[in-house]
Amino acid sequence: MTKTVLCAIDGNLHDQEAIRLSVAIAAGMDAKLNLLAVDHVNFDGRSAPVHELGHQKVQELLTKSRDIAIEAGCPDPRMTAVAGRDIARAILNYAEEQHVDHIVLGTGEKMFVERLLIGSVSHDVVLGAHCGVSVAR
């Protein structure tokens, strides 16, 4: 059975560290690497859903991330994009559906009050994951 490491990316400053860490973990596990971009979708109830990134920016993010992974030593990372209202839930659902063995993601610098009000994707993924999770800073 092939093992898989999932690296969730969103274009923040910590993506590069997360990608490099995921390449190292995948190499150590003899696993495939999957780069996952989640396009956050907002619903206001009165209009059509609004994608935070959109298709073109997601593709640019995945291409840039693939290049970083290749430079770090992963010759053929898989690239996947999903859209979702809840980013953490989208990552967790994808990881469960694909039987991912380990999740890697970056975390941003949020103030305590901001984390209380809007939450933290990395925190929610760590609490909800069916597998190991590494958080890069």
XYZ file of C-alpha atoms in Angstrom:
137
model
C 0.000 0.000 0.000
C 1.369 3.398 -0.996
C 1.751 5.922 1.805
C 0.765 9.547 1.273
C 1.799 12.812 2.885
C -0.575 15.728 2.372
C 0.742 19.299 2.439
C -2.067 21.862 2.711
C -1.134 25.249 1.241
C -2.870 28.618 1.134
C -0.295 31.106 -0.095
C 0.831 32.319 3.327
C 4.408 32.940 4.378
C 4.705 29.564 6.072
C 3.897 27.505 2.966
C 7.550 27.143 1.978
C 8.484 25.708 5.370
C 5.485 23.375 5.255
C 6.403 22.170 1.760
C 10.036 21.525 2.702
C 8.967 19.697 5.859
C 6.444 17.595 3.918
C 9.128 16.626 1.373
C 11.407 15.472 4.211
C 8.604 13.530 5.918
C 7.540 11.903 2.633
C 11.137 10.874 1.931
C 11.479 9.403 5.413
C 8.224 7.445 5.059
C 8.901 6.440 1.439
C 5.583 8.154 0.665
C 4.021 10.112 -2.165
C 3.529 13.857 -1.646
C 0.224 15.551 -2.393
C -0.002 19.358 -2.396
C -3.532 20.508 -1.555
C -4.806 24.048 -2.114
C -8.136 24.911 -0.516
C -10.061 27.794 -2.055
C -12.132 29.318 0.743
C -15.726 29.918 -0.354
C -17.844 32.614 1.286
C -21.633 32.508 1.287
C -23.544 35.611 2.309
C -26.986 34.170 1.591
C -27.968 36.844 -0.927
C -25.615 36.217 -3.808
C -23.607 33.508 -5.496
C -20.740 31.926 -3.542
C -17.517 33.936 -3.682
C -14.220 32.073 -4.056
C -11.438 33.785 -2.135
C -8.706 32.695 -4.561
C -10.401 31.626 -7.774
C -9.223 29.031 -10.281
C -6.296 30.990 -11.738
C -4.758 31.904 -8.358
C -5.178 28.329 -7.111
C -3.338 27.013 -10.173
C -0.560 29.599 -9.721
C -0.253 28.643 -6.035
C -0.043 24.946 -6.866
C 2.543 25.520 -9.606
C 4.729 27.642 -7.309
C 4.388 25.052 -4.543
C 5.243 22.215 -6.926
C 8.411 24.049 -7.932
C 9.421 24.437 -4.261
C 8.764 20.723 -3.650
C 10.834 19.707 -6.681
C 13.676 21.985 -5.566
C 13.470 20.391 -2.097
C 13.876 16.909 -3.588
C 10.414 15.588 -4.460
C 10.463 14.833 -8.201
C 6.736 14.390 -8.817
C 4.341 15.878 -6.248
C 0.638 15.470 -6.962
C -1.345 18.707 -7.088
C -4.963 18.920 -5.973
C -7.401 21.768 -5.409
C -10.649 21.737 -3.475
C -13.073 24.473 -2.485
C -14.880 24.728 0.809
C -16.571 26.971 3.288
C -14.602 25.506 6.200
C -10.925 25.177 5.265
C -10.016 22.797 8.086
C -12.988 20.540 7.302
C -12.048 20.520 3.598
C -8.499 19.407 4.496
C -9.751 16.748 6.910
C -12.352 15.402 4.469
C -9.806 15.149 1.681
C -7.277 13.460 3.975
C -9.829 10.882 5.109
C -11.149 10.198 1.593
C -7.620 9.726 0.223
C -6.382 7.688 3.218
C -3.567 10.157 3.888
C -0.937 8.949 6.364
C 0.343 12.355 7.505
C -0.755 16.005 7.116
C 1.602 18.982 7.029
C 0.451 22.603 7.068
C 1.803 26.005 7.952
C 0.462 28.355 10.553
C 0.272 32.122 10.474
C 0.822 34.697 13.163
C -2.555 35.384 14.745
C -3.251 37.385 17.834
C -5.023 35.606 20.711
C -8.282 37.521 20.221
C -8.254 36.825 16.471
C -7.862 33.084 17.144
C -10.794 33.215 19.583
C -13.033 34.978 17.070
C -12.212 33.180 13.829
C -10.353 30.083 14.986
C -7.250 28.465 13.637
C -7.166 26.066 10.708
C -4.036 24.326 12.008
C -5.591 23.891 15.464
C -8.776 22.418 14.005
C -6.809 20.050 11.741
C -4.629 18.837 14.623
C -7.723 18.138 16.747
C -9.742 16.481 13.977
C -7.195 14.477 12.008
C -7.301 10.696 11.747
C -3.513 10.660 11.230
C -0.370 12.457 12.356
C -0.111 16.205 11.751
C 2.946 18.467 11.590
C 2.607 22.245 11.753
C 5.395 24.350 10.235
C 6.249 27.928 11.198
